[in-house]
Amino acid sequence: MLWLATASNAAGPANAQRWLQPSEPRRLFGNSYAVGFGDLSVGMIRTSAGLILIDGGVPQAPRAIEANLAKLGFSIRDVKLILSTEPHSDHAGGIAGLARDSGATVMASAPAARVLRTGRADPADPQAAWLDDFPPVARLRMVRDRQAIRLGDVTVIAVATPGHTMGSMSWRWQSCEGRQCRSMVFASSLNAVAADGYRFSSPAGKPFVAAFRHSFARMRALPCDMLTTSHPELDSGGGCRGYADRAEARLNARLREETGK
């Protein structure tokens, strides 16, 4: 079935323009690249056996991502794996199109895979009332926390970082230039944002708060020389530790606002 964005969608034409602000593709370090947009990150890792993409942007994004790959001298057909950080339309909406054009296998956590297969939000998601449908992803492999994913000469480690969604997954790997190597992290969102009327202090919200606390600790503990956040605006320095600290401060502020404590 052909999927069409509508103006009512957060990823529809009215908002896609914001998400698709052009950004020149660039090499970050070694075999690691940025091929996304001004306010929406898409990562790429070059391996000896093909390319790995991390996230796919909104449903309208594939053509621009493929053009960014071409600017770097690559083809969408070089992509063998697509790793998903979270099953929301702004990050996963373009995955089905990219997988179709590349023939790549999509990899995600089990909770994320359930959403990606349907293209419809988990009703328990704090943002469920805001979330839009997106093109469902057919070919999926589920990934466990700490699982090593190997393609050619690169190993990417899955890092479960739930909270923003229960299926959120961050990814880490090593990039080298000669003898100099850096620990790279592409982090899922840790932002405690929710639809109007949702309360993280409610019984329904408490599992998400506990998941956030776990994820903040995981993020602080990661080897992290270079950080890419799912939305560049969320990274204001300090690497993974700074990222977790700011996210925890936002969650704590929201809980104080909800409870008056």
Coordinates of N, CA and C in Angstrom, one line a residue, residues 119-208:
G119 N 3.7 0.3 11.8 CA 3.8 1.7 11.5 C 2.8 2.5 12.4
R120 N 2.4 1.9 13.5 CA 1.4 2.6 14.4 C 2.0 2.6 15.8
A121 N 1.8 3.7 16.4 CA 2.4 3.9 17.8 C 1.9 3.0 18.8
D122 N 2.7 2.7 19.8 CA 2.3 1.9 20.9 C 1.4 2.8 21.8
P123 N 0.2 2.3 22.1 CA -0.8 3.1 22.8 C -0.3 3.6 24.2
A124 N 0.7 2.8 24.7 CA 1.2 3.2 26.0 C 2.3 4.3 25.9
D125 N 2.7 4.6 24.7 CA 3.8 5.6 24.6 C 3.3 7.0 25.1
P126 N 4.2 7.7 25.9 CA 3.8 9.0 26.5 C 3.3 10.0 25.4
Q127 N 3.8 9.8 24.2 CA 3.5 10.7 23.1 C 2.4 10.2 22.2
A128 N 1.7 9.1 22.6 CA 0.8 8.4 21.7 C -0.2 9.3 21.1
A129 N -0.8 10.2 21.8 CA -1.8 11.1 21.3 C -1.3 12.0 20.2
W130 N 0.0 12.2 20.1 CA 0.6 13.1 19.1 C 1.1 12.3 17.9
L131 N 1.4 11.1 18.1 CA 2.2 10.3 17.1 C 1.4 10.0 15.8
D132 N 2.1 10.0 14.7 CA 1.5 9.7 13.4 C 1.9 8.3 12.9
D133 N 1.1 7.7 12.1 CA 1.4 6.5 11.5 C 2.6 6.8 10.5
F134 N 3.3 5.7 10.2 CA 4.4 5.8 9.2 C 4.5 4.5 8.4
P135 N 5.2 4.5 7.3 CA 5.2 3.3 6.5 C 5.8 2.1 7.3
P136 N 5.1 1.0 7.4 CA 5.5 -0.2 8.1 C 6.8 -0.8 7.5
V137 N 7.6 -1.4 8.3 CA 8.8 -2.0 7.9 C 8.6 -3.5 7.9
A138 N 8.9 -4.1 6.7 CA 8.6 -5.6 6.6 C 9.7 -6.5 7.1
R139 N 11.0 -6.2 6.6 CA 12.1 -7.1 7.0 C 12.8 -6.6 8.2
L140 N 12.7 -7.3 9.3 CA 13.2 -6.8 10.5 C 13.9 -8.0 11.3
R141 N 15.0 -7.6 11.9 CA 15.6 -8.5 12.9 C 15.7 -7.9 14.2
M142 N 15.3 -8.6 15.2 CA 15.3 -8.1 16.6 C 16.7 -8.2 17.2
V143 N 17.0 -7.2 18.0 CA 18.3 -7.1 18.6 C 18.2 -7.0 20.1
R144 N 19.1 -7.7 20.8 CA 19.1 -7.6 22.3 C 20.0 -6.5 22.8
D145 N 19.8 -6.1 24.0 CA 20.7 -5.2 24.6 C 22.1 -5.8 24.7
R146 N 23.1 -5.1 24.4 CA 24.5 -5.5 24.4 C 24.9 -6.4 23.3
Q147 N 24.0 -6.7 22.4 CA 24.3 -7.6 21.3 C 25.3 -6.9 20.3
A148 N 26.2 -7.7 19.9 CA 27.2 -7.3 18.9 C 26.7 -7.5 17.5
I149 N 26.7 -6.5 16.6 CA 26.3 -6.6 15.3 C 27.5 -6.4 14.4
R150 N 27.8 -7.4 13.6 CA 29.1 -7.3 12.8 C 28.7 -7.2 11.3
L151 N 29.4 -6.3 10.6 CA 29.3 -6.2 9.2 C 30.7 -5.9 8.7
G152 N 31.3 -6.8 8.0 CA 32.7 -6.6 7.6 C 33.6 -6.5 8.7
D153 N 34.4 -5.3 8.7 CA 35.4 -5.1 9.7 C 34.9 -4.2 10.9
V154 N 33.6 -4.0 11.0 CA 33.0 -3.2 12.0 C 32.0 -3.9 12.9
T155 N 32.1 -3.7 14.2 CA 31.2 -4.3 15.2 C 30.5 -3.1 15.9
V156 N 29.1 -3.1 15.8 CA 28.3 -2.1 16.5 C 27.6 -2.8 17.7
I157 N 27.6 -2.2 18.8 CA 27.0 -2.8 20.0 C 25.7 -2.1 20.3
A158 N 24.6 -2.8 20.5 CA 23.3 -2.3 20.9 C 23.3 -1.9 22.3
V159 N 22.8 -0.7 22.6 CA 22.7 -0.3 24.0 C 21.3 0.2 24.3
A160 N 20.5 -0.7 25.0 CA 19.1 -0.3 25.3 C 19.1 0.9 26.2
T161 N 18.3 1.9 25.7 CA 18.2 3.2 26.4 C 16.7 3.6 26.4
P162 N 15.8 2.8 27.0 CA 14.4 3.1 27.0 C 14.0 4.3 27.9
G163 N 12.8 4.8 27.7 CA 12.3 5.9 28.4 C 11.5 6.8 27.5
H164 N 12.2 7.4 26.5 CA 11.5 8.2 25.5 C 10.5 7.3 24.7
T165 N 10.9 6.1 24.4 CA 10.0 4.9 24.1 C 10.6 3.7 24.8
M166 N 9.8 2.7 25.0 CA 10.3 1.5 25.6 C 11.2 0.7 24.7
G167 N 11.2 1.0 23.4 CA 12.0 0.3 22.5 C 13.2 1.1 22.1
S168 N 13.5 2.2 22.7 CA 14.7 3.0 22.3 C 16.0 2.3 22.4
M169 N 16.8 2.4 21.4 CA 18.1 1.8 21.4 C 19.2 2.7 20.9
S170 N 20.3 2.8 21.6 CA 21.5 3.6 21.2 C 22.5 2.6 20.6
W171 N 23.5 3.1 19.9 CA 24.4 2.3 19.2 C 25.8 2.8 19.4
R172 N 26.8 1.9 19.6 CA 28.2 2.4 19.8 C 29.1 1.5 19.0
W173 N 30.2 2.1 18.6 CA 31.2 1.4 17.8 C 32.5 2.1 17.9
Q174 N 33.6 1.6 17.2 CA 34.9 2.3 17.2 C 35.2 2.7 15.8
S175 N 35.7 3.9 15.7 CA 36.2 4.4 14.4 C 37.7 4.8 14.5
C176 N 38.5 4.5 13.5 CA 39.9 4.7 13.6 C 40.4 5.5 12.4
E177 N 41.4 6.3 12.6 CA 42.2 7.0 11.5 C 43.6 6.6 11.8
G178 N 44.2 5.7 11.1 CA 45.5 5.3 11.4 C 45.5 4.6 12.7
R179 N 46.4 5.0 13.6 CA 46.5 4.4 14.9 C 45.6 5.1 16.0
Q180 N 44.9 6.2 15.6 CA 44.1 6.9 16.5 C 42.6 6.4 16.3
C181 N 42.1 5.9 17.4 CA 40.7 5.4 17.4 C 39.9 6.1 18.4
R182 N 38.6 6.2 18.1 CA 37.6 6.9 19.0 C 36.4 6.0 19.2
S183 N 35.8 6.1 20.4 CA 34.6 5.5 20.7 C 33.4 6.3 20.3
M184 N 32.6 5.8 19.3 CA 31.5 6.6 18.8 C 30.2 6.1 19.3
V185 N 29.3 7.1 19.6 CA 27.9 6.7 20.1 C 26.9 7.5 19.3
F186 N 25.9 6.8 18.8 CA 24.7 7.4 18.3 C 23.6 7.2 19.3
A187 N 23.2 8.2 19.9 CA 22.3 8.1 21.1 C 20.8 8.3 20.7
S188 N 20.0 7.5 21.2 CA 18.5 7.7 21.1 C 18.1 8.9 21.9
S189 N 17.0 9.4 21.7 CA 16.5 10.5 22.5 C 16.3 10.1 24.0
L190 N 16.7 11.0 24.9 CA 16.4 10.7 26.3 C 15.5 11.8 26.9
N191 N 14.7 12.4 26.0 CA 13.9 13.6 26.3 C 12.6 13.1 26.9
A192 N 12.2 13.6 28.1 CA 11.0 13.2 28.7 C 9.9 14.1 28.3
V193 N 9.5 13.9 27.0 CA 8.4 14.7 26.5 C 7.2 13.8 26.3
A194 N 6.0 14.4 26.5 CA 4.7 13.7 26.4 C 3.6 14.5 25.9
A195 N 2.6 13.9 25.5 CA 1.4 14.6 24.9 C 0.7 15.3 26.1
D196 N -0.1 16.3 25.7 CA -0.9 17.1 26.7 C -1.7 16.2 27.6
G197 N -1.6 16.4 28.9 CA -2.3 15.7 29.9 C -1.6 14.5 30.4
Y198 N -0.6 14.0 29.8 CA 0.2 12.9 30.3 C 1.0 13.2 31.5
R199 N 1.0 12.3 32.5 CA 1.8 12.6 33.7 C 2.7 11.5 34.0
F200 N 4.0 11.8 34.0 CA 5.0 10.8 34.3 C 4.9 10.3 35.7
S201 N 4.3 11.1 36.6 CA 4.1 10.8 38.0 C 3.0 9.9 38.2
S202 N 2.2 9.6 37.2 CA 1.0 8.7 37.3 C 1.5 7.2 37.3
P203 N 0.6 6.3 37.7 CA 1.0 4.9 37.7 C 1.5 4.4 36.3
A204 N 0.8 4.9 35.3 CA 1.2 4.6 33.9 C 2.5 5.1 33.5
G205 N 2.9 6.3 34.1 CA 4.2 6.9 33.8 C 5.4 6.4 34.6
K206 N 5.1 5.8 35.7 CA 6.3 5.4 36.5 C 7.2 4.4 35.9
P207 N 6.7 3.4 35.1 CA 7.7 2.5 34.4 C 8.6 3.3 33.4
F208 N 8.1 4.4 32.8 CA 8.9 5.2 31.9 C 10.0 5.9 32.7

